[in-house]
């Protein structure tokens, strides 16, 4: 009986899948209903090797607010500067770069080449700018023959040379769309792109974007780090609240498939977009944090209200999203317009809880400790993550009042202490050194990583695979750690040298691996240097 039901459900799902694949472009705007029944998550995880995205990526992409047209180097650089000056960088946002918006062409030789009209410093120049600001470089491409607007080439049949080109441009994150892929097998295609990335040698986050087509949550953890679960959250420039809530509801059902290095992606955020109220901003952000969703801002960072900045940089909410256990919370109770979200254990043994009132009237909800799966007998402290107040110890539970459309976002703990997991910020991700003259020299350049969280992290361990001209030492000073890169030029020939340094760390409270850190070291040797040849 059960088996028959399963087969029927699978056939039904595959039928829906075929129907969705055949839909024209506009239908990407509708969230497909996810199928999650009998399938379990993929058994291998790409991040186990590269250590990337062990917490959900945070950053900014232009699509939601700008769409394609105005994207160019000037705009992206202005956004990068605003990301730094507004405090978003300090709150952990780091991946930034162009989405679809003609940034490259395919030349006659089959290779990608920067659109110099829009990106006069070339895409590598933009990447260097971003890295020097202590941010990570995100680019966009498509797995099919063309991108969605058809204005840019897709990677089909050019997977290996394109991934090499993205590596040369020094991308750290690539969103890979699924337009114009008629006849392509989705698993084989994204697997080929994964293989191409490995062959290119640069560790890069792959953000798969098939809007739920092909049920990526079933298999994509092995070949990527995050996958869109639903259609586009809005048409560029026009935030759509109902669509956002439908997407949240579809994504919520997929909680079993998310974890460190492999995330459900309910799309970029609409926080701070025109037409979204302060309450909606807070509600949206809370839902995305509770779902351990990638926090990719989609608003114009150059003109944010104070309230938008406060929402996007609320470290107590971000700590829930960036929790090293990487559990996606879910709805455990609903009645009418009120839902209770829980099952989001955090690294220190506390729990994140959310009450969402989607109704038009104020709501009162009793959250009992047993209801959220914790021992009912022990009194708990409750931290309100938006008012930043702690109450307790409370026996049995807490009653919260929630205004219409609003949320109460809480952290419940046995202790009156709510530590923050590591939230990292770099002063730069690029060391650039130049040697002159033929006598051998020692040159140094530093990278400093600061932890905005409260849990102290042990010293980073630098990977052993370094070129012979480079040594790296790590020094701890307060909450910062400085990587000193020492270059010895003895015996080097004239030329350009490049290394990617990898450093690993563990989060000390849970003992889990923390997101691996990578940065680039460039060396220009202007003349052959004497000394034992290398
Ligand atoms: C798809 C994606 C969007 C955006 C556009 C660009 O629709 O889902 O996020 O990248 O393509 O055309």
XYZ file of C-alpha atoms and ligand atoms in Angstrom:
546
model
C 0.000 0.000 0.000
C 2.775 2.343 1.068
C 4.891 1.403 -1.966
C 2.000 2.035 -4.360
C 1.542 5.433 -2.819
C 5.245 6.173 -3.219
C 5.296 5.154 -6.870
C 2.189 7.213 -7.552
C 3.741 10.204 -5.787
C 7.002 9.852 -7.723
C 5.218 9.563 -11.064
C 3.113 12.585 -10.200
C 6.232 14.540 -9.283
C 8.076 13.554 -12.440
C 5.048 14.604 -14.470
C 5.091 17.974 -12.781
C 8.824 18.167 -13.410
C 8.406 17.463 -17.148
C 5.661 20.042 -17.310
C 7.810 22.625 -15.540
C 10.810 21.948 -17.821
C 8.654 22.631 -20.838
C 7.325 25.938 -19.545
C 8.353 29.176 -21.210
C 10.566 31.645 -19.358
C 7.896 33.675 -17.580
C 6.840 30.641 -15.618
C 10.110 30.797 -13.729
C 8.345 33.437 -11.724
C 6.003 30.878 -10.204
C 7.355 28.786 -7.370
C 7.119 25.088 -8.332
C 5.805 22.888 -5.555
C 8.729 20.975 -4.139
C 8.737 17.203 -3.934
C 10.560 15.968 -0.888
C 8.823 12.760 0.115
C 10.769 9.541 -0.265
C 14.090 11.062 -1.246
C 16.973 11.537 1.123
C 19.762 14.089 0.740
C 22.704 13.281 -1.545
C 25.235 11.160 0.298
C 28.337 13.073 -0.738
C 28.926 16.765 -0.243
C 31.233 18.800 -2.438
C 32.147 21.072 0.461
C 33.669 18.113 2.322
C 36.637 18.644 0.018
C 36.815 22.384 -0.571
C 35.419 23.529 2.795
C 33.406 26.265 1.080
C 30.050 27.605 2.254
C 30.037 25.668 5.510
C 27.645 28.410 6.596
C 25.151 29.939 4.115
C 26.872 32.415 1.764
C 26.193 36.088 2.473
C 26.573 38.816 -0.112
C 24.857 40.943 -2.732
C 23.669 40.368 -6.313
C 22.184 43.066 -8.567
C 19.260 41.239 -10.157
C 16.359 41.970 -7.782
C 16.714 45.714 -7.860
C 18.487 46.450 -11.127
C 17.818 43.636 -13.554
C 20.200 43.513 -16.450
C 20.529 46.922 -18.012
C 22.359 49.287 -15.681
C 24.974 46.786 -14.572
C 28.508 47.931 -15.225
C 31.831 48.338 -13.453
C 30.974 51.747 -12.013
C 27.728 50.510 -10.484
C 29.239 47.348 -9.032
C 32.142 49.311 -7.543
C 29.734 51.828 -5.994
C 27.791 48.962 -4.468
C 30.998 47.379 -3.192
C 31.955 50.666 -1.540
C 28.469 50.990 -0.015
C 28.629 47.419 1.232
C 31.767 48.362 3.133
C 30.704 51.832 4.363
C 27.196 50.767 5.464
C 28.534 48.098 7.845
C 27.229 45.136 5.816
C 30.751 43.865 5.315
C 31.337 43.855 9.074
C 28.139 41.885 9.495
C 29.513 39.100 7.272
C 28.301 39.971 3.747
C 31.103 39.167 1.340
C 30.145 37.680 -2.053
C 29.437 40.425 -4.577
C 29.536 40.891 -8.355
C 27.469 41.122 -11.531
C 24.429 38.939 -12.292
C 23.165 38.661 -15.885
C 23.963 41.913 -17.695
C 26.373 41.527 -20.557
C 29.673 41.420 -18.748
C 31.360 39.048 -21.202
C 31.182 37.788 -24.784
C 32.450 34.653 -26.443
C 35.238 35.500 -28.845
C 35.908 33.837 -32.209
C 38.439 31.604 -30.463
C 35.616 30.207 -28.319
C 36.933 31.874 -25.149
C 35.095 34.346 -22.938
C 36.248 37.921 -23.075
C 35.249 40.898 -20.897
C 32.811 43.480 -22.236
C 35.177 46.443 -22.163
C 32.445 48.999 -22.686
C 30.805 48.038 -19.440
C 33.883 46.742 -17.602
C 36.871 48.844 -18.703
C 39.147 47.271 -16.051
C 38.087 43.865 -17.420
C 36.453 41.285 -15.208
C 39.794 40.432 -13.610
C 40.243 44.118 -12.677
C 36.835 44.150 -11.012
C 37.740 40.952 -9.143
C 40.960 42.496 -7.851
C 39.050 45.591 -6.704
C 36.601 43.398 -4.791
C 39.345 41.261 -3.256
C 41.319 44.302 -2.142
C 38.239 45.472 -0.249
C 38.241 42.206 1.690
C 35.272 40.837 -0.236
C 34.712 37.813 -2.448
C 33.988 37.911 -6.182
C 30.720 36.518 -7.545
C 29.986 36.037 -11.254
C 27.028 34.714 -13.210
C 26.666 32.257 -16.069
C 24.212 29.735 -17.487
C 24.411 25.984 -18.034
C 22.665 26.210 -21.414
C 23.549 27.683 -24.784
C 22.678 31.273 -23.761
C 21.761 33.055 -20.534
C 18.093 33.770 -19.777
C 17.939 37.035 -21.702
C 19.965 35.335 -24.465
C 22.315 38.315 -24.347
C 25.261 36.376 -22.939
C 26.796 33.036 -23.892
C 26.051 30.011 -21.724
C 28.626 27.370 -20.857
C 27.139 24.492 -22.886
C 29.971 22.747 -24.753
C 32.469 25.229 -23.293
C 32.318 24.092 -19.683
C 36.054 23.496 -19.212
C 37.350 26.642 -20.915
C 34.706 28.811 -19.205
C 35.510 27.523 -15.731
C 39.191 28.161 -16.518
C 38.297 31.699 -17.559
C 36.248 32.320 -14.405
C 39.246 31.034 -12.418
C 41.515 33.473 -14.296
C 39.123 36.275 -13.461
C 39.502 35.057 -9.874
C 35.840 34.353 -9.212
C 35.035 32.811 -5.835
C 31.325 32.160 -6.447
C 29.447 31.425 -9.655
C 25.702 31.438 -10.014
C 24.847 28.984 -12.795
C 21.420 29.541 -14.330
C 19.334 26.933 -16.165
C 17.908 28.816 -19.162
C 18.114 27.578 -22.761
C 19.019 24.042 -21.721
C 16.535 22.153 -23.911
C 17.559 18.496 -24.163
C 20.266 18.752 -21.482
C 20.309 16.332 -18.576
C 20.395 18.489 -15.471
C 22.425 16.172 -13.243
C 25.001 15.453 -15.950
C 25.286 19.113 -16.866
C 25.916 20.431 -13.354
C 28.238 17.476 -12.687
C 30.269 18.408 -15.760
C 30.481 21.993 -14.531
C 31.679 20.717 -11.173
C 34.354 18.584 -12.891
C 35.331 21.576 -15.030
C 35.740 23.696 -11.905
C 37.961 21.101 -10.302
C 40.035 20.895 -13.453
C 40.381 24.687 -13.429
C 41.921 24.352 -9.981
C 40.251 27.279 -8.223
C 37.921 26.524 -5.312
C 34.667 28.248 -6.224
C 31.178 28.100 -4.725
C 28.701 26.789 -7.301
C 25.251 28.281 -6.844
C 22.855 26.216 -8.967
C 19.851 28.087 -10.292
C 17.237 25.767 -11.792
C 14.368 27.204 -9.705
C 13.668 23.745 -8.262
C 13.633 22.010 -11.649
C 15.227 18.579 -11.475
C 14.793 18.566 -7.677
C 18.378 19.700 -7.008
C 18.014 19.098 -3.259
C 18.120 15.371 -4.080
C 21.554 15.365 -5.740
C 23.182 18.780 -5.992
C 25.099 18.685 -2.688
C 27.662 16.491 -4.449
C 28.330 19.007 -7.227
C 27.501 22.428 -5.792
C 27.018 24.346 -2.570
C 23.522 25.818 -2.908
C 20.588 25.486 -5.232
C 17.542 27.582 -5.905
C 14.449 25.761 -4.715
C 11.873 28.043 -6.326
C 11.126 30.533 -9.112
C 12.345 34.135 -9.117
C 11.273 36.059 -6.052
C 10.358 39.132 -8.091
C 10.561 40.896 -11.395
C 13.546 43.279 -11.221
C 12.635 46.423 -9.305
C 9.250 45.150 -8.129
C 9.273 43.363 -4.802
C 6.334 40.970 -4.526
C 5.425 40.156 -0.921
C 2.989 37.350 -1.687
C 5.457 35.632 -3.950
C 8.115 35.922 -1.245
C 5.838 34.275 1.320
C 4.942 31.472 -1.113
C 8.609 30.884 -1.705
C 9.273 30.749 2.033
C 6.515 28.209 2.398
C 7.862 26.002 -0.425
C 11.438 26.233 0.816
C 10.436 25.450 4.393
C 9.388 21.949 3.348
C 12.907 21.104 2.214
C 14.647 21.518 5.559
C 15.934 17.928 5.581
C 18.160 18.668 2.591
C 20.164 21.605 3.933
C 23.357 21.474 5.946
C 26.913 22.806 6.067
C 28.184 23.214 2.496
C 24.817 22.442 0.875
C 21.946 24.867 1.166
C 18.410 25.362 -0.080
C 18.317 28.782 -1.730
C 14.907 30.511 -1.694
C 16.424 33.343 -3.802
C 17.965 36.714 -3.128
C 16.417 38.942 -0.495
C 13.898 41.706 -1.094
C 14.760 43.491 2.171
C 15.108 47.230 1.522
C 13.458 47.168 -1.906
C 10.865 49.842 -2.690
C 7.422 48.936 -1.361
C 8.666 46.615 1.386
C 7.755 47.978 4.841
C 10.043 47.887 7.878
C 7.895 45.130 9.382
C 8.093 43.114 6.177
C 11.860 43.614 6.056
C 12.174 42.266 9.588
C 9.817 39.362 8.894
C 11.532 38.425 5.646
C 14.995 38.571 7.174
C 13.918 36.488 10.174
C 12.419 33.799 7.942
C 15.539 33.607 5.773
C 17.755 33.384 8.885
C 15.614 30.679 10.470
C 15.742 28.706 7.209
C 19.565 28.969 7.126
C 19.091 30.509 3.689
C 21.897 32.232 1.811
C 21.662 35.917 2.731
C 22.189 37.563 -0.640
C 20.929 41.134 -0.431
C 19.114 42.358 -3.555
C 18.494 46.025 -2.759
C 20.351 49.184 -3.743
C 22.996 49.399 -1.034
C 23.821 53.009 -1.966
C 20.509 54.346 -0.705
C 19.395 52.315 2.286
C 17.295 53.670 5.146
C 18.706 53.334 8.666
C 16.046 50.775 9.371
C 17.044 48.629 6.369
C 20.678 48.741 7.483
C 19.659 47.783 11.018
C 17.669 44.850 9.697
C 20.340 43.561 7.333
C 23.060 43.902 9.974
C 21.216 42.482 12.978
C 24.025 40.231 14.180
C 21.769 38.321 16.558
C 19.574 37.238 13.649
C 22.589 36.660 11.399
C 24.049 34.399 14.116
C 21.016 32.135 13.677
C 21.583 31.964 9.918
C 25.336 31.505 10.242
C 25.144 28.918 12.974
C 27.831 26.259 12.400
C 25.435 23.337 12.918
C 23.718 24.492 9.714
C 20.250 23.191 10.538
C 17.322 24.638 8.556
C 14.428 25.373 10.936
C 10.853 24.574 9.996
C 7.221 25.068 10.905
C 6.224 22.875 13.834
C 2.729 24.261 14.433
C 0.216 26.435 12.592
C -3.220 27.702 13.442
C -4.952 30.084 11.085
C -2.463 32.767 10.159
C -0.051 32.014 12.991
C 2.913 29.695 12.544
C 5.549 28.523 14.963
C 8.983 27.777 13.495
C 11.513 25.757 15.489
C 13.775 22.688 15.252
C 16.709 25.012 14.748
C 19.294 23.927 17.345
C 22.294 26.248 17.649
C 25.960 25.573 18.331
C 25.816 26.421 22.061
C 22.865 24.138 22.816
C 20.273 26.927 22.521
C 17.359 26.906 20.047
C 16.080 29.511 17.603
C 12.315 29.955 17.510
C 10.073 32.173 15.427
C 6.396 33.074 15.675
C 5.023 34.527 12.445
C 1.689 36.305 12.343
C 0.439 36.466 8.752
C -2.962 37.689 9.841
C -4.501 41.147 10.008
C -4.932 41.184 13.793
C -2.491 41.135 16.690
C -1.807 37.596 17.905
C -0.838 36.079 21.229
C 0.959 32.756 21.183
C 2.056 30.587 24.052
C 5.292 28.800 23.094
C 5.783 25.921 25.476
C 9.177 24.323 25.857
C 7.783 20.871 25.109
C 6.211 22.189 21.904
C 9.619 23.201 20.586
C 11.112 19.889 21.553
C 13.042 20.800 24.685
C 12.779 19.446 28.210
C 9.674 21.033 29.680
C 10.831 20.900 33.287
C 13.895 23.127 33.116
C 13.379 26.905 33.153
C 14.847 28.752 30.158
C 16.180 32.178 29.319
C 14.703 33.810 26.266
C 16.514 36.326 24.110
C 14.414 38.462 21.789
C 16.621 38.820 18.703
C 14.986 42.066 17.547
C 14.524 43.938 20.857
C 17.820 42.491 22.148
C 16.311 41.830 25.579
C 16.600 38.715 27.704
C 13.891 37.402 30.016
C 13.911 34.448 32.364
C 14.441 31.990 33.771
C 10.960 30.995 32.597
C 9.446 27.666 33.554
C 7.314 25.911 30.948
C 7.299 28.426 28.114
C 6.755 32.013 27.065
C 3.749 33.926 25.744
C 4.501 36.349 22.922
C 2.447 39.104 21.338
C 2.984 39.474 17.616
C 1.685 42.411 15.586
C 0.012 41.774 12.205
C 2.562 40.749 9.576
C 5.318 40.685 12.165
C 7.440 38.035 13.838
C 8.815 37.303 17.266
C 12.275 35.846 16.793
C 13.688 34.236 19.905
C 16.613 32.248 21.159
C 15.877 29.906 24.049
C 18.672 28.693 26.301
C 19.322 27.043 29.619
C 21.988 29.681 30.289
C 21.693 33.434 30.507
C 24.355 33.687 27.840
C 23.865 33.857 24.087
C 27.263 33.509 22.432
C 27.687 34.510 18.800
C 29.275 32.052 16.366
C 32.255 33.267 14.337
C 31.329 35.991 11.857
C 34.397 36.766 9.818
C 35.666 39.801 8.009
C 38.888 40.262 6.035
C 40.800 43.481 5.428
C 41.774 42.067 2.027
C 41.738 38.804 0.102
C 44.637 39.788 -2.153
C 48.330 40.170 -1.416
C 50.102 41.809 -4.326
C 53.876 42.158 -4.268
C 56.488 43.245 -6.796
C 60.207 42.638 -6.743
C 62.687 44.851 -8.567
C 66.362 44.294 -9.229
C 68.335 41.102 -9.632
C 69.370 40.691 -5.974
C 67.179 38.343 -3.974
C 64.682 40.019 -1.655
C 62.222 39.151 1.068
C 58.849 40.797 0.649
C 55.918 40.616 3.012
C 52.214 41.316 2.747
C 49.536 40.687 5.330
C 45.901 39.657 5.467
C 43.973 40.203 8.691
C 40.824 38.305 9.548
C 38.593 39.667 12.292
C 35.933 37.677 14.056
C 32.786 39.666 14.894
C 31.308 36.746 16.813
C 31.910 36.201 20.509
C 33.254 32.634 20.349
C 37.048 32.887 20.144
C 38.501 30.904 17.288
C 41.759 28.953 17.388
C 44.602 29.986 15.072
C 43.986 29.211 11.412
C 45.907 26.273 9.998
C 47.513 27.108 6.679
C 47.393 24.374 4.029
C 50.666 22.670 3.212
C 50.474 23.147 -0.539
C 52.343 26.418 -0.975
C 54.862 27.278 -3.691
C 58.516 27.254 -2.621
C 58.756 31.077 -2.810
C 55.999 31.617 -0.218
C 55.734 31.005 3.521
C 52.776 31.998 5.680
C 52.646 32.473 9.440
C 49.579 33.274 11.507
C 49.581 35.540 14.594
C 46.635 36.051 16.897
C 45.917 39.486 18.377
C 42.660 39.823 20.292
C 39.832 38.838 17.983
C 41.960 39.237 14.860
C 44.434 36.931 13.222
C 47.061 38.188 10.814
C 48.478 36.054 8.037
C 51.978 37.247 7.201
C 52.955 36.182 3.703
C 56.703 36.178 3.218
C 58.051 35.890 -0.267
C 61.647 35.041 -1.004
C 62.594 35.881 -4.571
C 65.957 34.045 -4.647
C 66.347 32.138 -7.908
C 63.048 33.268 -9.412
C 62.884 34.020 -13.109
C 61.284 37.197 -14.382
C 57.510 36.700 -14.560
C 54.195 36.644 -12.770
C 53.600 34.210 -9.927
C 50.345 33.368 -8.246
C 49.253 31.227 -5.318
C 45.959 30.553 -3.609
C 46.419 30.131 0.133
C 43.982 27.886 1.955
C 43.504 28.051 5.711
C 41.226 25.898 7.835
C 39.769 26.326 11.256
C 37.271 24.774 13.589
C 34.529 26.485 15.498
C 35.607 25.956 19.117
C 32.255 25.398 20.860
C 30.737 22.805 18.518
C 34.147 21.570 17.272
C 32.861 21.673 13.695
C 34.987 22.743 10.735
C 34.375 26.384 9.987
C 34.259 27.793 6.498
C 37.668 27.433 4.903
C 39.413 30.634 3.996
C 41.108 31.250 0.669
C 43.034 34.271 -0.557
C 45.262 35.099 -3.527
C 48.920 36.042 -3.500
C 50.378 37.711 -6.600
C 54.043 38.291 -7.180
C 55.582 40.163 -10.068
C 59.280 39.576 -10.590
C 60.613 42.242 -12.936
C 64.101 40.711 -13.549
C 65.680 37.307 -13.159
C 66.875 37.048 -9.559
C 70.187 35.510 -8.508
C 70.318 32.587 -6.082
C 69.608 28.880 -6.280
C 67.199 28.427 -9.158
C 63.624 27.379 -8.372
C 17.002 33.788 -13.760
C 17.466 33.771 -12.297
C 17.500 35.185 -11.766
C 18.419 36.049 -12.607
C 17.933 36.005 -14.051
C 18.890 36.676 -15.020
O 15.685 34.165 -13.887
O 16.600 32.982 -11.554
O 17.929 35.185 -10.426
O 19.740 35.581 -12.505
O 17.823 34.654 -14.501
O 18.366 36.617 -16.307
